[in-house]
mmCIF file of C-alpha atoms in Angstrom:
data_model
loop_
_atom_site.group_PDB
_atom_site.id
_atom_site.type_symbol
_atom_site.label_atom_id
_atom_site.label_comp_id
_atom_site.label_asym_id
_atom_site.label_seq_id
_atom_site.Cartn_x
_atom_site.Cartn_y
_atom_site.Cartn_z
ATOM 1 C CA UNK A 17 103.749 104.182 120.594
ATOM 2 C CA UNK A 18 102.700 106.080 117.365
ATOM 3 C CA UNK A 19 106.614 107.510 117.247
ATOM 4 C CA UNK A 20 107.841 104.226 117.058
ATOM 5 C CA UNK A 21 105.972 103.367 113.721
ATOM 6 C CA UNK A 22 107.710 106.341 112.333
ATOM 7 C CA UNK A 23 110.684 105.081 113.321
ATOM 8 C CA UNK A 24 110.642 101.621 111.988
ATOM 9 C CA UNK A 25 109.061 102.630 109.005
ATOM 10 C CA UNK A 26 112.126 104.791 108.403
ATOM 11 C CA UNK A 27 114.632 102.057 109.750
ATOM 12 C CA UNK A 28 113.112 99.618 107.246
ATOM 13 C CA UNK A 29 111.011 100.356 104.377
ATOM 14 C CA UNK A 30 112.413 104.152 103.405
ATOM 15 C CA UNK A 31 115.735 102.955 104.191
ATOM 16 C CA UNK A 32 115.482 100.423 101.278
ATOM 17 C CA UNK A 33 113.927 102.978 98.843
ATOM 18 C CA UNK A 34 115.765 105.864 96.795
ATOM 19 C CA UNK A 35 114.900 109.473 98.140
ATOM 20 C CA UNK A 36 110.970 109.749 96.414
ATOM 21 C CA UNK A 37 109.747 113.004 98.761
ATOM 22 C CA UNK A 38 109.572 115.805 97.196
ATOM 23 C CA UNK A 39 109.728 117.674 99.882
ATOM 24 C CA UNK A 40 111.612 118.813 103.251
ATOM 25 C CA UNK A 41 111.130 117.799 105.819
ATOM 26 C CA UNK A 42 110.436 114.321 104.040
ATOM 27 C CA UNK A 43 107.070 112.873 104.363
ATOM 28 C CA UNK A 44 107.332 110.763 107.803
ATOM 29 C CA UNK A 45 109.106 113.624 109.606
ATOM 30 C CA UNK A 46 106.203 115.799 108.483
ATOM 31 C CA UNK A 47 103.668 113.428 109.866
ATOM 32 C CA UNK A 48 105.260 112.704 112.960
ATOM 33 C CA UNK A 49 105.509 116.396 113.742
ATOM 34 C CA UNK A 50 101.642 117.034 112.854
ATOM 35 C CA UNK A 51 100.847 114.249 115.466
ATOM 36 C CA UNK A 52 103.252 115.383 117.976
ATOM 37 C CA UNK A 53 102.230 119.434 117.398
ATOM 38 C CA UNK A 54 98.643 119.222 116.166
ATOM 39 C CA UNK A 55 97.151 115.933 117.536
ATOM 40 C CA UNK A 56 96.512 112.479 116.701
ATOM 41 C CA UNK A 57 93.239 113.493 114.377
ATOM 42 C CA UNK A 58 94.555 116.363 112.845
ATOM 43 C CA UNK A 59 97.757 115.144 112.228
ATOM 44 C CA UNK A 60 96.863 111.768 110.863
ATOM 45 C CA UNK A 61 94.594 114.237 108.646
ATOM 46 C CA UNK A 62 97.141 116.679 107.448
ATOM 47 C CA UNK A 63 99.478 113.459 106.882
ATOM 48 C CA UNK A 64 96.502 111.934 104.225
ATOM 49 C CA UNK A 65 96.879 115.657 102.623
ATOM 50 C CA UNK A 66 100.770 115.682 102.621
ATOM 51 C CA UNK A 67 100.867 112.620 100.971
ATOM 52 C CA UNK A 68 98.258 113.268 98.141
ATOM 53 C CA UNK A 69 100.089 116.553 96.945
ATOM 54 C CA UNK A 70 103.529 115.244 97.196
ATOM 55 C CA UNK A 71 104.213 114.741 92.954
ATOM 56 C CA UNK A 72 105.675 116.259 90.499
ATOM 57 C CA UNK A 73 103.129 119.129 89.728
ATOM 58 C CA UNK A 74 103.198 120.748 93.076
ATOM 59 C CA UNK A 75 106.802 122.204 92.172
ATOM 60 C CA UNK A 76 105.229 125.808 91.353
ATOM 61 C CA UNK A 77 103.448 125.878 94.726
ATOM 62 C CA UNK A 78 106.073 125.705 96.945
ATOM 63 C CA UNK A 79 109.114 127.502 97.752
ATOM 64 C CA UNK A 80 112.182 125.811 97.314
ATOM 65 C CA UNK A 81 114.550 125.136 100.282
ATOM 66 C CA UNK A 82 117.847 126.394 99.032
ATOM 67 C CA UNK A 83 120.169 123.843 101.052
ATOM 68 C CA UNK A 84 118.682 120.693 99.471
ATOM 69 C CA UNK A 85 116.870 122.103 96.490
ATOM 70 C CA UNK A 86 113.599 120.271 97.461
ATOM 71 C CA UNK A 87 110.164 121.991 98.422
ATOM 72 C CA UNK A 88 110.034 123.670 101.710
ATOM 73 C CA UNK A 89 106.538 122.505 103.223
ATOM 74 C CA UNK A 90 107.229 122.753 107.057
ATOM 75 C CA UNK A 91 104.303 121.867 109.569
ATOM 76 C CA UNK A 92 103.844 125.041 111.406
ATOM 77 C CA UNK A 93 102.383 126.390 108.447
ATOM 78 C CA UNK A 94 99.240 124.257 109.569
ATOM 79 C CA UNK A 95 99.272 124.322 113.137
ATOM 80 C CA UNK A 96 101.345 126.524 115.957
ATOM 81 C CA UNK A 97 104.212 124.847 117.927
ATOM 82 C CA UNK A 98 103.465 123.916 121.461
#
């Protein structure tokens, strides 16, 4: 049920907007992974922090992913795969 929120949110309101995430993977894959790996709690948590430090200023924290020259930010830094 939750994936399919991610999935119309992308089909429908990111589809519409330009590109805005900063980083890769973009926002909603992010938080769909930190549910899926993490947990419903956790992930909706690390989502919340995701979104609040995706902006400008966090270029100098991050590595940059070399393929699409956005910030690399993947979730396993947070949690370990299943």
């Amino acid at each position: 049920m939750v994936r399919g929120l991610y999935v119309s949110y992308r089909s429908t309101f990111a589809a519409s907007d330009m590109a805005v995430c900063n980083f890769v993977p973009s926002c909603s894959h992010f938080s769909e992974e930190a549910v899926r790996q993490c947990g419903f709690v956790r992930g909706v948590l690390l989502s919340a922090d995701r979104l609040m430090r995706d902006h400008p200023y966090a270029l100098p924290y991050y590595p940059a992913d070399v393929p699409t020259g956005l910030l690399a930010d993947p979730v396993t830094r947070y949690c370990e795969s299943p």
